[in-house]
PDB file of C-alpha atoms in Angstrom:
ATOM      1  CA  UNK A1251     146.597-205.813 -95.124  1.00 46.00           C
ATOM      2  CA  UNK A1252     143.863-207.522 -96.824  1.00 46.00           C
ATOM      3  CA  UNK A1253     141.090-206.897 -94.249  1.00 46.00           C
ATOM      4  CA  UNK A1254     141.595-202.883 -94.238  1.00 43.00           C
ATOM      5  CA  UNK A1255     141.527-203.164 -98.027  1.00 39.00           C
ATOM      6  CA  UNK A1256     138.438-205.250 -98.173  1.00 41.00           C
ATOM      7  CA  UNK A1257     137.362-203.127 -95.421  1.00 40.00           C
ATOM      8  CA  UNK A1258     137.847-199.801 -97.676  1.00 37.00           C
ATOM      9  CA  UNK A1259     136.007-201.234-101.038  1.00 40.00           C
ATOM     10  CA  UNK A1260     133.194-202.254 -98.599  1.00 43.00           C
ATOM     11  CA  UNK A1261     132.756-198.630 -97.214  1.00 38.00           C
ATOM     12  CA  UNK A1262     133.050-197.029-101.281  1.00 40.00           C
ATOM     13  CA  UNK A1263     130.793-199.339-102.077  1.00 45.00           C
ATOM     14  CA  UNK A1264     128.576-198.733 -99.790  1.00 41.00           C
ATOM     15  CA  UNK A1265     128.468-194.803-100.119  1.00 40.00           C
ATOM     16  CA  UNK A1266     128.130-195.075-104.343  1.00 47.00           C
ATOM     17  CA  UNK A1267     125.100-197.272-103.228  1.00 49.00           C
ATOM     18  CA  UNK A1268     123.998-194.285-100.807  1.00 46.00           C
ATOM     19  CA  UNK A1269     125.072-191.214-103.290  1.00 48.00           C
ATOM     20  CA  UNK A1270     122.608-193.005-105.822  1.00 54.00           C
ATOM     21  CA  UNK A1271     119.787-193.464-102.973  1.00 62.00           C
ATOM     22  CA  UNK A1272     119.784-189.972-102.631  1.00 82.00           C
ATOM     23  CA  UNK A1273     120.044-188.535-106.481  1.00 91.00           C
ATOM     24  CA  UNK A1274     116.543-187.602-107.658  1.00 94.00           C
ATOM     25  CA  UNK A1275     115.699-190.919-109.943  1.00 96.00           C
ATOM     26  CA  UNK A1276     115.609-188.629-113.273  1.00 97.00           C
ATOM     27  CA  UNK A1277     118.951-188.060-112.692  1.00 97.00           C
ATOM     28  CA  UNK A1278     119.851-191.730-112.358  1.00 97.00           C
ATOM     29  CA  UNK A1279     118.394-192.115-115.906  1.00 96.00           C
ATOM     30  CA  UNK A1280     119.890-189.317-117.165  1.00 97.00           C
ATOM     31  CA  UNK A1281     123.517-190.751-116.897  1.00 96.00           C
ATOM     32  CA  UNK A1282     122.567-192.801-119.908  1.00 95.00           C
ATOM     33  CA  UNK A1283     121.723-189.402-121.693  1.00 95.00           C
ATOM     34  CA  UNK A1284     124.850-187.946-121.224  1.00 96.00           C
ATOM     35  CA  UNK A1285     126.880-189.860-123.911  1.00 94.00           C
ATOM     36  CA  UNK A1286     125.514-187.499-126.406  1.00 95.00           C
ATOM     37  CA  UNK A1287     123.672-184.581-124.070  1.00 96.00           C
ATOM     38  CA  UNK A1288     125.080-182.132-121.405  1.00 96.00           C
ATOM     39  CA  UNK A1289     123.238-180.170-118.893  1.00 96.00           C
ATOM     40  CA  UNK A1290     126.406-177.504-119.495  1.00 95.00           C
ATOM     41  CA  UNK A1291     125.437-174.289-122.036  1.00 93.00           C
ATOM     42  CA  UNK A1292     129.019-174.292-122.739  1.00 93.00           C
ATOM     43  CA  UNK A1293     129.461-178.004-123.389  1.00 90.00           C
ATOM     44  CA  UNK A1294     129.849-177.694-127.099  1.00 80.00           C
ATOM     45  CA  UNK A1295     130.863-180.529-129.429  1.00 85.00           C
ATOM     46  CA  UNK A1296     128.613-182.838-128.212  1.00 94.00           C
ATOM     47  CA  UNK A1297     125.877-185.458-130.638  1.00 95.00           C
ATOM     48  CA  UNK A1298     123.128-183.728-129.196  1.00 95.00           C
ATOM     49  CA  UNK A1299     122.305-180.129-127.717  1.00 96.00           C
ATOM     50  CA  UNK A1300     122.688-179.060-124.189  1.00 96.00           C
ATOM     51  CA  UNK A1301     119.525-179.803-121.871  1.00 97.00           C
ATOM     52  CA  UNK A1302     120.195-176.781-119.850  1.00 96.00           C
ATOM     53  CA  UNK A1303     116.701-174.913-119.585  1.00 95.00           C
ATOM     54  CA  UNK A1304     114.942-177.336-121.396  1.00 96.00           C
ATOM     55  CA  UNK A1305     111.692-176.088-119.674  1.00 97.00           C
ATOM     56  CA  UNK A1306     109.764-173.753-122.217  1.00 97.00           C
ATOM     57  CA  UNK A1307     112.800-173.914-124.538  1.00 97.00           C
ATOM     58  CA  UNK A1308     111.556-173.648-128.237  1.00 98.00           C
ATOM     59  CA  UNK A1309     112.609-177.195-130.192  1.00 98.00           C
ATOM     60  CA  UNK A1310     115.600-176.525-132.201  1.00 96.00           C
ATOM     61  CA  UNK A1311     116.761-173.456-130.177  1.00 96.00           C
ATOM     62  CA  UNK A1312     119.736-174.472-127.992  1.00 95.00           C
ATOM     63  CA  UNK A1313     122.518-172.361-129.288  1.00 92.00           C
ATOM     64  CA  UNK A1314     125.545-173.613-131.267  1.00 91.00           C
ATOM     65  CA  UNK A1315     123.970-176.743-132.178  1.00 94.00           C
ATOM     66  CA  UNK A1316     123.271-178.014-135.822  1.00 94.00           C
ATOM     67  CA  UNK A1317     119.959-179.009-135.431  1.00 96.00           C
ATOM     68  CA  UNK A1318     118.237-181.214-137.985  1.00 95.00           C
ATOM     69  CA  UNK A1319     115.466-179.599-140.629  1.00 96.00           C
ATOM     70  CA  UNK A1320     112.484-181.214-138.894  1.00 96.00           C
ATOM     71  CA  UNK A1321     113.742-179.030-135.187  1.00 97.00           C
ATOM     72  CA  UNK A1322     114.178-176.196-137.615  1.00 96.00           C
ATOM     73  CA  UNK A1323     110.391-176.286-138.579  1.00 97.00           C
ATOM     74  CA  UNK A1324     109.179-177.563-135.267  1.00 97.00           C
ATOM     75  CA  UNK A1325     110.994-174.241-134.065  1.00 97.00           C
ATOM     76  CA  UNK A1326     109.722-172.261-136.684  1.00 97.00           C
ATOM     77  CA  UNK A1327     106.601-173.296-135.993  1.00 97.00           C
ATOM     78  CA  UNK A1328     106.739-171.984-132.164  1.00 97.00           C
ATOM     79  CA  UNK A1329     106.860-175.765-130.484  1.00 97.00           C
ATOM     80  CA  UNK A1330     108.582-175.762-126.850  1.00 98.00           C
ATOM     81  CA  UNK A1331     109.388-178.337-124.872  1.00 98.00           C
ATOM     82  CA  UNK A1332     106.877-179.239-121.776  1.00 98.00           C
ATOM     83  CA  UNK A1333     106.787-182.146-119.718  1.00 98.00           C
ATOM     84  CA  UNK A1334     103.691-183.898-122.165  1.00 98.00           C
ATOM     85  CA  UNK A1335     105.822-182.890-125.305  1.00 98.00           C
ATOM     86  CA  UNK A1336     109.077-184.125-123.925  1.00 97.00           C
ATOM     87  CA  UNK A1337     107.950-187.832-122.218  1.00 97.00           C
ATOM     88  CA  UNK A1338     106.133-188.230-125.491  1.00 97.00           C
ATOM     89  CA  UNK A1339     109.625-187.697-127.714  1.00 96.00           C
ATOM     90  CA  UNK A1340     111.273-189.845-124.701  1.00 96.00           C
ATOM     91  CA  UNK A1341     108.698-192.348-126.115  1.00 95.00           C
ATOM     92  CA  UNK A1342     108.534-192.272-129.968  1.00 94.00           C
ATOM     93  CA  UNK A1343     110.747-189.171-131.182  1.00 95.00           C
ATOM     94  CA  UNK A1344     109.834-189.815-134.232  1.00 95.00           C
ATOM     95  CA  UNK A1345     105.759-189.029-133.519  1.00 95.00           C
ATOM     96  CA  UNK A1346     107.056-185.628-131.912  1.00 96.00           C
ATOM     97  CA  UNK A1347     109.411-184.460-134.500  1.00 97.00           C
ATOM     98  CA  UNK A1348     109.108-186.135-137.497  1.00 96.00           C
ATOM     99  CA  UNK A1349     112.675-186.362-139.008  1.00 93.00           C
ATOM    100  CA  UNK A1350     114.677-185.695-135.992  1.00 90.00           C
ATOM    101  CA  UNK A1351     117.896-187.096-135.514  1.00 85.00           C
ATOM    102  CA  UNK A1352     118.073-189.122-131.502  1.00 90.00           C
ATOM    103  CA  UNK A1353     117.578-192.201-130.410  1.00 88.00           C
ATOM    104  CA  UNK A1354     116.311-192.914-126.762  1.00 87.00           C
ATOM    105  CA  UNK A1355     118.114-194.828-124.770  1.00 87.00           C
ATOM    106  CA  UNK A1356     116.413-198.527-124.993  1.00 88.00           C
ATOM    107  CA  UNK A1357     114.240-199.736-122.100  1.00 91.00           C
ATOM    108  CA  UNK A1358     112.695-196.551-121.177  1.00 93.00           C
ATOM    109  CA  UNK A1359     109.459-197.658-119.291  1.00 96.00           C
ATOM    110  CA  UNK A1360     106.730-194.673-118.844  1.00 97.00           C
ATOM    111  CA  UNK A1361     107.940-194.361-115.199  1.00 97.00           C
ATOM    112  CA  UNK A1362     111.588-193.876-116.665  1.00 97.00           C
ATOM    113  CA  UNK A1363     110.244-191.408-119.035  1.00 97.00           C
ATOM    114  CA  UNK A1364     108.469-189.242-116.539  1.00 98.00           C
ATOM    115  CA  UNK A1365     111.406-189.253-114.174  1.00 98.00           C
ATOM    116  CA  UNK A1366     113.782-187.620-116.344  1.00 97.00           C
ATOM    117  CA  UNK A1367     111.473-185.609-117.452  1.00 98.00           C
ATOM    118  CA  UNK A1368     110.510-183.676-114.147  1.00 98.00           C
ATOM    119  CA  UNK A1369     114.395-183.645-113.752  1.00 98.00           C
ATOM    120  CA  UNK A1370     115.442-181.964-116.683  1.00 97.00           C
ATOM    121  CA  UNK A1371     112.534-179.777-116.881  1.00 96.00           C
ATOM    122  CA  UNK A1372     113.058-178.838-112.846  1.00 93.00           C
ATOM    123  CA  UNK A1373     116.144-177.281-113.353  1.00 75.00           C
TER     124      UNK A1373
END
């Protein structure tokens, strides 16, 4: 019994290993994102605002999210989000949007940065 057991965790194992091998890598780094971000419009409730059609979004403008003051002016003053704009706030948020209100995930290295940048702006 212990050999088809050992036999099944091997093969899960070996296809989370695959499933990962094949997800674009901005998506890998986005898991850690997700605690307080959805890619879901109709995720409400969550820390932060849905990432859903982040490309060429205005800052502050996902709907049904209390944003801080600083993405109110930042919206108000026409910024979207590109892929410069966003690896930058991936980097220093506060340099990008003075005030905001997130926190990176920690150990974000440029190539990191980029990655889930070209993912959440590609969809």
């Amino acid at each position: 019994m212990r050999a088809p057991l050992a036999a099944l965790v091997a093969l899960a194992s070996a296809l989370a290993a695959r499933a990962d091998a094949q997800e674009p890598a901005g998506a890998v780094v986005f898991r850690a994102c997700q605690a307080c971000h959805s890619l879901d419009p109709a995720r409400p409730g969550m820390a932060g605002p849905h990432l859903a059609g982040l490309n060429g979004r205005p800052l502050g403008a996902a709907a049904g999210f209390d944003y801080s003051p600083a993405f109110r002016a930042a919206q108000a003053r026409g910024l979207v989000w590109n892929r410069d704009r966003l690896i930058a706030y991936l980097a220093d948020p506060d340099a990008v949007v003075p005030g905001g209100w997130m926190s990176p995930p920690a150990g974000l290295g440029q190539a990191d940065r980029a990655a889930v940048a070209d993912y959440l702006l590609g969809r």
